[in-house]
């Protein structure tokens, strides 16, 4: 069947439409494409009558093709014409995307069931046509402001087993044929569209299909292409709000696979903005994976701590992402903190803390440097939380004494800067209240956290650890710096008290009580 060239690649998500030529899809049969577009334009008014007419024509061609294939299973030339005609009817159905308000009617007519069935059609070209049609119908721009019709459509697709059939297609599509590569991209776009309308799909697709397995296989490939980039993005989407998916992927050796994928960039930078975005997606996936405790353990066993330190030492573009991953790994997980000290990570971490970060086009941006600063503060706070005694604790504390307590100087510099930022935000919030705009205490507190209060609290926690070490030189340095800025220990205590009073119980009541007890100890000591 000579229909491959007729595939309508304009169904790519917007960000990729300009790039399809790189996938080798510029050999489209323009004459046939124009004919299809003309046939679509011929439908001037999209109403229920038109929808029924299109549906009947499509069902007729589908029936003809099915009968011809059953009658002449071993004679492709006897059913080739019916396949061309079916292809043309599928193209005409794309006009349905212009009327999302009619989606409930389309579902009632049974069209969706028939289109989904085509995903398993013996002719890959027809299956690809079906993918492109479903992607068009579920496109974000099409479904915008059409929430209810969108849900009706997505529910119908899921009820008709679209998730399993889409993923089965991923496994059978070639990664060398340009048109099939485009179909892989469209399949991933469709899955993303479905999740956008119905977030529960993120867990359903991992529970019911082998999508995670396919994604892991794709990110392991060394060569970069747009499908590897999109696979990394879908992986991050599936993991970002789902503990179930994070644990599921961890059980599939996912931590090790993602580490292998980021290891490709330990001593080299991405060659393009798209490749750089893929690397960020991989690190986003890694950080999500590091939420469950059992995956932190897998990370340490797979020498993830060592890999992140190597990436930092190489000072390539993944530098900041490696710090972020370490912070996730070490939060509430002492074994990762201990490994970090054992493999000499302190020197690398404190170089970043002192602002000695590699400069490139990306991290010259002020916001990037602020994020890095906040992340390294969080990492050091995690170290203090995870290393409670012994020689490791001594090594950590000694960092704040060396070079005439320069780390304490830096800590107090950050304390002042973030204090000022929070004060400015408080003044702004007070002004809003004066203008009679209501804002409850929880919202005010969240606004302050976003303006830098969380980092300020972590700095106060680190100062609390230093003070409780009862090291005379460190205490004297803190006192001196406070006095120079006309501040007192009470200013640190105030920050700690607010932190103490607002600790949530997301990690359970026992963890909340334990953290509050630690903060109260700092307040009492100060």
Short mmCIF file of C-alpha atoms in Angstrom, two decimals:
data_model
loop_
_atom_site.label_atom_id
_atom_site.label_comp_id
_atom_site.label_asym_id
_atom_site.label_seq_id
_atom_site.Cartn_x
_atom_site.Cartn_y
_atom_site.Cartn_z
CA UNK A 1 0.00 0.00 0.00
CA UNK A 2 1.50 3.33 -1.07
CA UNK A 3 0.15 5.53 1.72
CA UNK A 4 3.18 6.14 3.90
CA UNK A 5 3.93 9.40 2.18
CA UNK A 6 0.45 10.70 2.87
CA UNK A 7 0.87 10.81 6.63
CA UNK A 8 0.01 14.22 7.98
CA UNK A 9 2.93 15.24 10.16
CA UNK A 10 1.35 18.57 11.05
CA UNK A 11 -0.05 16.73 14.05
CA UNK A 12 3.24 17.16 15.91
CA UNK A 13 3.03 19.16 19.14
CA UNK A 14 3.79 22.81 18.43
CA UNK A 15 7.29 22.75 19.83
CA UNK A 16 8.29 20.08 17.31
CA UNK A 17 6.58 21.11 14.11
CA UNK A 18 9.59 23.05 12.94
CA UNK A 19 11.85 20.08 13.56
CA UNK A 20 10.09 17.27 11.74
CA UNK A 21 12.40 17.62 8.77
CA UNK A 22 15.21 16.35 10.95
CA UNK A 23 13.28 13.09 11.34
CA UNK A 24 13.37 12.58 7.59
CA UNK A 25 9.69 13.36 7.11
CA UNK A 26 10.22 15.97 4.41
CA UNK A 27 9.51 13.39 1.70
CA UNK A 28 5.76 13.78 2.11
CA UNK A 29 3.69 13.29 -0.99
CA UNK A 30 2.51 16.91 -1.18
CA UNK A 31 -0.05 16.23 -3.90
CA UNK A 32 -1.85 13.65 -1.79
CA UNK A 33 -1.56 15.84 1.31
CA UNK A 34 -3.15 18.75 -0.56
CA UNK A 35 -5.94 16.46 -1.75
CA UNK A 36 -6.64 15.43 1.84
CA UNK A 37 -6.68 19.07 2.99
CA UNK A 38 -9.11 19.94 0.19
CA UNK A 39 -11.39 17.11 1.22
CA UNK A 40 -11.33 18.45 4.79
CA UNK A 41 -12.10 21.99 3.64
CA UNK A 42 -15.03 20.66 1.67
CA UNK A 43 -16.80 20.03 4.98
CA UNK A 44 -17.86 23.60 5.60
CA UNK A 45 -20.10 23.19 8.63
CA UNK A 46 -19.23 20.76 11.41
CA UNK A 47 -22.47 19.77 13.08
CA UNK A 48 -24.04 16.54 14.27
CA UNK A 49 -25.33 15.75 10.77
CA UNK A 50 -21.83 16.11 9.32
CA UNK A 51 -20.37 13.99 12.13
CA UNK A 52 -22.85 11.19 11.37
CA UNK A 53 -22.05 11.40 7.66
CA UNK A 54 -18.29 11.16 8.30
CA UNK A 55 -18.79 8.33 10.78
CA UNK A 56 -20.88 6.27 8.38
CA UNK A 57 -18.38 6.72 5.54
CA UNK A 58 -15.52 5.71 7.84
CA UNK A 59 -17.33 2.65 9.21
CA UNK A 60 -18.20 1.56 5.65
CA UNK A 61 -14.55 1.74 4.53
CA UNK A 62 -13.45 -0.06 7.67
CA UNK A 63 -15.96 -2.84 7.05
CA UNK A 64 -14.89 -3.16 3.42
CA UNK A 65 -11.25 -3.43 4.42
CA UNK A 66 -11.95 -5.99 7.15
CA UNK A 67 -13.98 -8.15 4.77
CA UNK A 68 -11.36 -7.95 2.01
CA UNK A 69 -8.58 -8.94 4.42
CA UNK A 70 -10.60 -11.90 5.70
CA UNK A 71 -11.50 -13.01 2.16
CA UNK A 72 -8.00 -12.66 0.69
CA UNK A 73 -5.59 -12.99 3.64
CA UNK A 74 -2.64 -14.05 1.48
CA UNK A 75 -3.27 -11.71 -1.47
CA UNK A 76 -2.38 -8.14 -0.43
CA UNK A 77 -3.15 -6.78 -3.91
CA UNK A 78 -6.82 -7.81 -3.44
CA UNK A 79 -7.28 -5.59 -0.35
CA UNK A 80 -4.80 -2.80 -1.17
CA UNK A 81 -7.47 -0.50 -2.66
CA UNK A 82 -9.69 -0.83 0.41
CA UNK A 83 -6.72 0.16 2.55
CA UNK A 84 -6.07 3.31 0.54
CA UNK A 85 -9.76 4.22 0.85
CA UNK A 86 -9.71 3.55 4.61
CA UNK A 87 -6.63 5.75 4.95
CA UNK A 88 -8.45 8.58 3.17
CA UNK A 89 -11.51 8.29 5.43
CA UNK A 90 -9.30 8.41 8.55
CA UNK A 91 -7.74 11.61 7.22
CA UNK A 92 -11.22 13.11 6.77
CA UNK A 93 -12.05 12.33 10.41
CA UNK A 94 -9.34 14.78 11.51
CA UNK A 95 -11.84 17.57 10.89
CA UNK A 96 -13.64 16.36 14.05
CA UNK A 97 -10.92 18.07 16.10
CA UNK A 98 -12.50 21.37 15.02
CA UNK A 99 -15.61 20.58 17.09
CA UNK A 100 -14.66 19.25 20.53
CA UNK A 101 -18.14 20.15 21.80
CA UNK A 102 -19.39 17.29 19.60
CA UNK A 103 -17.08 14.69 21.21
CA UNK A 104 -19.88 13.18 23.36
CA UNK A 105 -21.89 12.57 20.16
CA UNK A 106 -18.86 11.04 18.45
CA UNK A 107 -18.46 8.66 21.39
CA UNK A 108 -22.15 7.65 21.22
CA UNK A 109 -21.81 6.89 17.51
CA UNK A 110 -19.09 4.30 18.32
CA UNK A 111 -16.43 5.97 16.18
CA UNK A 112 -13.90 6.06 19.01
CA UNK A 113 -14.13 2.31 19.54
CA UNK A 114 -13.45 1.67 15.84
CA UNK A 115 -10.54 4.15 15.70
CA UNK A 116 -8.89 2.58 18.76
CA UNK A 117 -9.24 -0.89 17.21
CA UNK A 118 -7.22 0.38 14.23
CA UNK A 119 -4.18 0.76 16.50
CA UNK A 120 -3.74 -3.00 16.20
CA UNK A 121 -4.32 -3.06 12.42
CA UNK A 122 -1.98 -5.43 10.55
CA UNK A 123 -0.92 -2.58 8.26
CA UNK A 124 1.38 -0.34 10.29
CA UNK A 125 0.45 2.61 8.07
CA UNK A 126 -3.20 2.37 9.15
CA UNK A 127 -2.19 2.01 12.81
CA UNK A 128 -0.07 5.16 12.42
CA UNK A 129 -3.05 6.97 10.87
CA UNK A 130 -5.09 6.05 13.96
CA UNK A 131 -2.38 7.35 16.31
CA UNK A 132 -2.26 10.67 14.47
CA UNK A 133 -6.03 11.00 14.55
CA UNK A 134 -6.23 10.32 18.30
CA UNK A 135 -3.41 12.78 18.90
CA UNK A 136 -5.26 15.45 16.90
CA UNK A 137 -8.49 14.85 18.81
CA UNK A 138 -6.75 15.07 22.20
CA UNK A 139 -4.43 17.98 21.37
CA UNK A 140 -4.10 20.48 24.22
CA UNK A 141 -5.05 23.42 21.98
CA UNK A 142 -8.18 21.59 20.80
CA UNK A 143 -9.35 20.62 24.29
CA UNK A 144 -8.65 23.97 25.95
CA UNK A 145 -11.85 25.33 27.57
CA UNK A 146 -13.68 22.09 26.69
CA UNK A 147 -13.19 20.20 29.96
CA UNK A 148 -16.34 18.07 29.98
CA UNK A 149 -16.22 16.93 26.30
CA UNK A 150 -12.50 16.22 26.80
CA UNK A 151 -13.21 13.96 29.78
CA UNK A 152 -15.95 12.12 27.85
CA UNK A 153 -13.53 11.47 24.98
CA UNK A 154 -10.63 10.37 27.20
CA UNK A 155 -12.88 8.08 29.26
CA UNK A 156 -14.11 6.45 26.04
CA UNK A 157 -10.56 5.99 24.78
CA UNK A 158 -9.46 4.37 28.04
CA UNK A 159 -12.54 2.12 28.19
CA UNK A 160 -11.62 0.90 24.70
CA UNK A 161 -8.12 -0.10 25.85
CA UNK A 162 -6.28 2.75 24.10
CA UNK A 163 -3.41 2.74 26.62
CA UNK A 164 -2.41 -0.87 26.04
CA UNK A 165 -2.75 -0.58 22.25
CA UNK A 166 -0.71 2.64 22.10
CA UNK A 167 2.11 1.05 24.08
CA UNK A 168 1.97 -2.15 22.01
CA UNK A 169 2.47 0.08 18.99
CA UNK A 170 5.55 1.65 20.58
CA UNK A 171 7.07 -1.81 20.87
CA UNK A 172 6.41 -2.68 17.23
CA UNK A 173 7.36 0.62 15.58
CA UNK A 174 10.80 0.88 14.03
CA UNK A 175 13.35 3.38 15.31
CA UNK A 176 15.00 3.63 11.88
CA UNK A 177 12.09 4.29 9.55
CA UNK A 178 11.42 8.09 9.54
CA UNK A 179 7.63 7.77 9.39
CA UNK A 180 7.54 5.23 12.20
CA UNK A 181 9.84 7.44 14.28
CA UNK A 182 7.31 10.24 13.78
CA UNK A 183 4.58 7.84 14.89
CA UNK A 184 6.53 7.06 18.08
CA UNK A 185 6.64 10.78 18.82
CA UNK A 186 2.91 11.14 18.15
CA UNK A 187 2.16 8.17 20.41
CA UNK A 188 4.07 9.78 23.29
CA UNK A 189 2.28 13.08 22.60
CA UNK A 190 -1.07 11.28 22.78
CA UNK A 191 -0.18 9.72 26.14
CA UNK A 192 0.84 13.16 27.42
CA UNK A 193 -2.47 14.62 26.17
CA UNK A 194 -4.44 11.91 27.98
CA UNK A 195 -2.58 12.60 31.24
CA UNK A 196 -3.23 16.33 30.84
CA UNK A 197 -6.99 15.72 30.70
CA UNK A 198 -7.05 12.92 33.28
CA UNK A 199 -3.99 12.86 35.63
CA UNK A 200 -4.99 9.38 36.87
CA UNK A 201 -3.84 8.08 33.47
CA UNK A 202 -0.22 8.53 34.69
CA UNK A 203 -0.70 5.59 37.07
CA UNK A 204 -3.14 3.64 34.88
CA UNK A 205 -0.74 3.49 31.94
CA UNK A 206 2.08 2.17 34.15
CA UNK A 207 -0.20 -0.35 35.85
CA UNK A 208 -1.82 -1.72 32.67
CA UNK A 209 0.99 -1.53 30.10
CA UNK A 210 4.73 -1.96 29.61
CA UNK A 211 5.30 1.76 29.00
CA UNK A 212 7.89 2.13 31.77
CA UNK A 213 9.88 -0.76 30.31
CA UNK A 214 9.84 0.89 26.87
CA UNK A 215 10.87 4.28 28.29
CA UNK A 216 13.78 2.75 30.21
CA UNK A 217 14.92 1.02 27.04
CA UNK A 218 14.74 4.29 25.11
CA UNK A 219 16.74 6.41 27.56
CA UNK A 220 19.47 3.73 27.67
CA UNK A 221 20.23 4.27 23.96
CA UNK A 222 23.42 6.30 23.59
CA UNK A 223 22.45 8.25 20.47
CA UNK A 224 20.27 11.33 20.97
CA UNK A 225 17.13 12.01 18.97
CA UNK A 226 13.82 13.80 19.50
CA UNK A 227 12.13 10.57 20.62
CA UNK A 228 14.71 9.98 23.33
CA UNK A 229 14.09 13.55 24.49
CA UNK A 230 10.34 13.00 24.56
CA UNK A 231 10.74 9.65 26.33
CA UNK A 232 12.68 11.43 29.09
CA UNK A 233 9.93 14.04 29.37
CA UNK A 234 7.15 11.43 29.61
CA UNK A 235 9.16 9.54 32.25
CA UNK A 236 9.43 12.70 34.36
CA UNK A 237 5.69 13.36 33.97
CA UNK A 238 4.83 9.81 35.07
CA UNK A 239 6.99 10.08 38.18
CA UNK A 240 6.44 13.64 39.35
CA UNK A 241 3.25 13.16 41.39
CA UNK A 242 3.06 9.41 41.86
CA UNK A 243 4.72 7.51 44.69
CA UNK A 244 3.25 4.32 43.15
CA UNK A 245 5.10 4.93 39.87
CA UNK A 246 8.29 5.93 41.71
CA UNK A 247 8.26 2.65 43.61
CA UNK A 248 7.26 0.62 40.55
CA UNK A 249 10.16 1.99 38.52
CA UNK A 250 12.56 1.44 41.42
CA UNK A 251 11.59 -2.25 41.45
CA UNK A 252 12.35 -2.38 37.70
CA UNK A 253 15.99 -1.36 38.26
CA UNK A 254 14.96 2.15 37.19
CA UNK A 255 17.35 3.97 39.51
CA UNK A 256 20.33 2.22 37.95
CA UNK A 257 19.08 2.82 34.38
CA UNK A 258 18.49 6.55 34.97
CA UNK A 259 21.95 6.82 36.56
CA UNK A 260 23.46 5.18 33.46
CA UNK A 261 21.60 7.68 31.28
CA UNK A 262 22.88 10.74 33.17
CA UNK A 263 26.39 9.22 33.42
CA UNK A 264 26.73 9.83 29.66
CA UNK A 265 27.00 13.54 30.55
CA UNK A 266 29.43 13.33 33.45
CA UNK A 267 32.31 14.67 31.35
CA UNK A 268 30.57 16.24 28.37
CA UNK A 269 27.92 18.85 27.74
CA UNK A 270 24.79 18.35 25.62
CA UNK A 271 25.29 19.43 22.00
CA UNK A 272 21.97 21.26 21.58
CA UNK A 273 19.20 22.94 23.63
CA UNK A 274 16.96 19.89 23.03
CA UNK A 275 19.62 17.53 24.34
CA UNK A 276 20.14 19.83 27.34
CA UNK A 277 16.41 19.66 28.02
CA UNK A 278 16.57 15.87 27.90
CA UNK A 279 19.35 15.84 30.50
CA UNK A 280 17.22 18.05 32.76
CA UNK A 281 14.30 15.65 32.27
CA UNK A 282 16.52 12.73 33.28
CA UNK A 283 17.59 14.52 36.45
CA UNK A 284 13.96 15.44 37.17
CA UNK A 285 13.13 11.73 36.88
CA UNK A 286 16.04 10.81 39.14
CA UNK A 287 14.97 13.31 41.82
CA UNK A 288 11.39 11.99 41.70
CA UNK A 289 12.71 8.44 41.99
CA UNK A 290 14.64 9.45 45.11
CA UNK A 291 11.49 10.29 47.06
CA UNK A 292 10.75 6.74 48.41
CA UNK A 293 13.21 5.48 51.02
CA UNK A 294 13.89 2.18 49.23
CA UNK A 295 15.03 4.06 46.11
CA UNK A 296 17.49 6.15 48.14
CA UNK A 297 18.99 2.83 49.24
CA UNK A 298 19.19 1.67 45.61
CA UNK A 299 20.84 4.97 44.68
CA UNK A 300 23.58 4.50 47.28
CA UNK A 301 24.14 0.85 46.29
CA UNK A 302 24.42 1.84 42.62
CA UNK A 303 27.15 4.36 43.57
CA UNK A 304 24.91 7.28 42.70
CA UNK A 305 26.58 9.46 45.34
CA UNK A 306 29.98 8.90 43.73
CA UNK A 307 28.60 9.63 40.25
CA UNK A 308 27.07 12.95 41.36
CA UNK A 309 30.35 14.02 42.95
CA UNK A 310 32.22 13.14 39.74
CA UNK A 311 29.73 15.23 37.74
CA UNK A 312 30.31 18.17 40.12
CA UNK A 313 34.07 17.82 39.83
CA UNK A 314 33.90 17.77 36.03
CA UNK A 315 32.13 21.16 36.19
CA UNK A 316 29.98 20.55 33.13
CA UNK A 317 26.42 21.80 32.62
CA UNK A 318 24.92 19.03 34.80
CA UNK A 319 26.75 20.48 37.85
CA UNK A 320 23.66 22.02 39.46
CA UNK A 321 21.48 19.01 38.66
CA UNK A 322 23.94 16.72 40.44
CA UNK A 323 23.70 18.89 43.58
CA UNK A 324 19.91 18.68 43.38
CA UNK A 325 19.99 14.88 43.08
CA UNK A 326 22.34 14.60 46.07
CA UNK A 327 20.03 16.80 48.11
CA UNK A 328 17.08 14.51 47.34
CA UNK A 329 19.15 11.41 48.13
CA UNK A 330 20.40 12.73 51.48
CA UNK A 331 17.16 14.23 52.79
CA UNK A 332 16.13 12.09 55.77
CA UNK A 333 18.51 9.31 54.75
CA UNK A 334 21.69 9.08 56.89
CA UNK A 335 23.37 6.28 54.83
CA UNK A 336 23.59 8.63 51.82
CA UNK A 337 25.04 11.38 54.03
CA UNK A 338 27.61 8.99 55.47
CA UNK A 339 28.61 7.75 52.01
CA UNK A 340 28.96 11.35 50.85
CA UNK A 341 31.48 12.11 53.62
CA UNK A 342 33.30 8.80 53.14
CA UNK A 343 33.92 9.41 49.42
CA UNK A 344 35.29 12.91 50.13
CA UNK A 345 32.27 14.86 48.95
CA UNK A 346 32.65 17.62 51.56
CA UNK A 347 35.39 19.45 49.66
CA UNK A 348 33.31 19.55 46.47
CA UNK A 349 30.12 20.59 48.29
CA UNK A 350 31.75 23.39 50.25
CA UNK A 351 33.42 24.76 47.13
CA UNK A 352 29.90 25.21 45.76
CA UNK A 353 28.74 26.65 49.09
CA UNK A 354 31.48 29.27 48.92
CA UNK A 355 30.25 30.30 45.47
CA UNK A 356 33.08 28.64 43.54
CA UNK A 357 30.82 27.31 40.82
CA UNK A 358 31.73 26.80 37.15
CA UNK A 359 30.44 29.60 34.97
CA UNK A 360 28.80 29.01 31.63
CA UNK A 361 26.03 30.63 29.64
CA UNK A 362 23.35 28.87 31.68
CA UNK A 363 24.52 29.49 35.22
CA UNK A 364 25.51 33.10 34.72
CA UNK A 365 21.81 33.79 35.08
CA UNK A 366 21.02 35.20 38.51
CA UNK A 367 18.04 32.91 39.20
CA UNK A 368 20.10 29.80 38.36
CA UNK A 369 22.76 30.87 40.86
CA UNK A 370 20.10 31.50 43.51
CA UNK A 371 18.60 28.04 42.96
CA UNK A 372 22.05 26.49 43.25
CA UNK A 373 22.68 28.44 46.44
CA UNK A 374 19.38 27.30 47.95
CA UNK A 375 20.03 23.70 46.95
CA UNK A 376 23.53 23.58 48.45
CA UNK A 377 22.21 25.09 51.71
CA UNK A 378 19.58 22.32 51.78
CA UNK A 379 22.28 19.70 51.09
CA UNK A 380 24.43 20.91 54.01
CA UNK A 381 21.38 20.99 56.30
CA UNK A 382 20.68 17.37 55.23
CA UNK A 383 24.28 16.44 56.08
CA UNK A 384 23.90 17.86 59.59
CA UNK A 385 20.59 15.99 59.95
CA UNK A 386 22.08 12.69 58.79
CA UNK A 387 25.50 12.74 60.48
CA UNK A 388 25.01 12.90 64.22
CA UNK A 389 28.29 11.73 65.77
CA UNK A 390 31.75 10.25 65.29
CA UNK A 391 34.60 11.21 62.99
CA UNK A 392 32.24 12.07 60.13
CA UNK A 393 30.58 14.71 62.30
CA UNK A 394 33.99 16.07 63.29
CA UNK A 395 34.99 16.33 59.62
CA UNK A 396 31.78 18.19 58.81
CA UNK A 397 32.18 20.63 61.70
CA UNK A 398 35.86 21.21 60.92
CA UNK A 399 34.84 22.69 57.56
CA UNK A 400 33.38 25.66 59.44
CA UNK A 401 36.60 26.31 61.32
CA UNK A 402 39.13 26.14 58.48
CA UNK A 403 40.44 29.32 56.80
CA UNK A 404 39.48 31.47 59.78
CA UNK A 405 35.84 30.36 59.80
CA UNK A 406 35.15 31.54 56.24
CA UNK A 407 32.20 29.13 55.94
CA UNK A 408 30.52 30.80 58.93
CA UNK A 409 31.14 34.18 57.31
CA UNK A 410 29.42 32.90 54.18
CA UNK A 411 26.57 31.42 56.23
CA UNK A 412 25.94 34.75 57.97
CA UNK A 413 26.15 36.59 54.64
CA UNK A 414 23.37 34.33 53.34
CA UNK A 415 21.40 34.73 56.57
CA UNK A 416 21.38 38.52 56.16
CA UNK A 417 20.53 38.40 52.46
CA UNK A 418 17.61 36.02 52.87
CA UNK A 419 16.40 37.89 55.98
CA UNK A 420 16.22 41.07 53.90
CA UNK A 421 14.31 39.30 51.13
CA UNK A 422 11.75 37.93 53.58
CA UNK A 423 11.34 41.38 55.22
CA UNK A 424 10.65 42.94 51.81
CA UNK A 425 8.03 40.29 51.11
CA UNK A 426 6.39 40.84 54.51
CA UNK A 427 6.17 44.57 53.84
CA UNK A 428 4.58 43.82 50.49
CA UNK A 429 2.05 41.47 52.09
CA UNK A 430 1.21 44.05 54.75
CA UNK A 431 0.62 46.60 52.01
CA UNK A 432 -1.74 44.18 50.26
CA UNK A 433 -3.70 43.82 53.53
CA UNK A 434 -3.90 47.60 53.87
CA UNK A 435 -5.56 47.63 50.47
CA UNK A 436 -8.30 45.41 51.95
CA UNK A 437 -7.31 42.29 50.00
CA UNK A 438 -7.90 39.32 52.27
CA UNK A 439 -5.13 36.75 52.74
CA UNK A 440 -5.18 34.01 55.36
CA UNK A 441 -2.16 33.13 57.48
CA UNK A 442 -1.38 29.96 55.55
CA UNK A 443 -1.22 31.82 52.24
CA UNK A 444 0.97 34.55 53.79
CA UNK A 445 3.33 31.91 55.15
CA UNK A 446 3.54 30.15 51.77
CA UNK A 447 4.33 33.48 50.08
CA UNK A 448 7.14 34.04 52.56
CA UNK A 449 8.50 30.53 51.93
CA UNK A 450 8.57 31.26 48.20
CA UNK A 451 10.43 34.51 48.78
CA UNK A 452 13.28 32.73 50.57
CA UNK A 453 12.00 31.94 54.08
CA UNK A 454 12.58 28.19 53.66
CA UNK A 455 16.25 28.71 52.81
CA UNK A 456 16.54 31.19 55.69
CA UNK A 457 15.11 28.54 58.04
CA UNK A 458 17.66 25.97 56.83
CA UNK A 459 20.48 28.48 57.38
CA UNK A 460 19.17 29.02 60.94
CA UNK A 461 19.09 25.22 61.42
CA UNK A 462 22.74 24.95 60.33
CA UNK A 463 23.65 27.77 62.72
CA UNK A 464 21.77 25.85 65.43
CA UNK A 465 23.87 22.74 64.75
CA UNK A 466 27.08 24.81 64.89
CA UNK A 467 26.06 26.47 68.14
CA UNK A 468 25.10 23.15 69.75
CA UNK A 469 28.52 21.73 68.91
CA UNK A 470 29.77 23.98 71.76
CA UNK A 471 32.86 24.80 69.74
CA UNK A 472 34.20 28.02 71.28
CA UNK A 473 35.78 29.38 68.08
CA UNK A 474 32.61 28.90 66.07
CA UNK A 475 30.41 30.42 68.74
CA UNK A 476 32.70 33.42 69.02
CA UNK A 477 32.60 33.93 65.26
CA UNK A 478 28.80 33.79 65.14
CA UNK A 479 28.54 36.26 68.04
CA UNK A 480 31.00 38.66 66.37
CA UNK A 481 29.17 38.59 63.02
CA UNK A 482 25.80 39.14 64.70
CA UNK A 483 27.17 42.09 66.65
CA UNK A 484 28.66 43.65 63.50
CA UNK A 485 25.21 43.58 61.87
CA UNK A 486 23.46 44.84 65.02
CA UNK A 487 21.71 41.50 65.42
CA UNK A 488 21.46 39.05 68.32
CA UNK A 489 20.95 35.33 68.80
CA UNK A 490 17.28 36.17 69.28
CA UNK A 491 17.03 36.90 65.55
CA UNK A 492 18.11 33.33 64.79
CA UNK A 493 15.77 32.00 67.48
CA UNK A 494 12.81 33.87 65.94
CA UNK A 495 13.40 32.17 62.60
CA UNK A 496 13.73 28.78 64.28
CA UNK A 497 10.57 29.33 66.33
CA UNK A 498 8.52 30.13 63.21
CA UNK A 499 9.96 27.02 61.57
CA UNK A 500 9.11 24.93 64.66
CA UNK A 501 5.51 26.20 64.75
CA UNK A 502 4.86 25.49 61.06
CA UNK A 503 6.39 22.02 60.65
CA UNK A 504 3.78 19.85 58.95
CA UNK A 505 3.09 16.15 59.43
CA UNK A 506 3.56 15.09 55.82
CA UNK A 507 6.13 12.50 56.96
CA UNK A 508 3.91 11.38 59.84
CA UNK A 509 3.33 12.62 63.42
CA UNK A 510 6.43 10.87 64.77
CA UNK A 511 8.74 12.59 62.28
CA UNK A 512 7.09 15.94 63.02
CA UNK A 513 7.60 15.52 66.76
CA UNK A 514 11.21 14.45 66.26
CA UNK A 515 11.98 17.49 64.06
CA UNK A 516 10.24 19.88 66.44
CA UNK A 517 12.24 18.44 69.33
CA UNK A 518 15.51 19.05 67.46
CA UNK A 519 14.54 22.66 66.64
CA UNK A 520 13.50 23.27 70.25
CA UNK A 521 16.92 22.06 71.34
CA UNK A 522 18.57 24.70 69.11
CA UNK A 523 16.26 27.42 70.43
CA UNK A 524 17.09 26.50 74.04
CA UNK A 525 20.84 26.37 73.36
CA UNK A 526 20.83 29.77 71.66
#
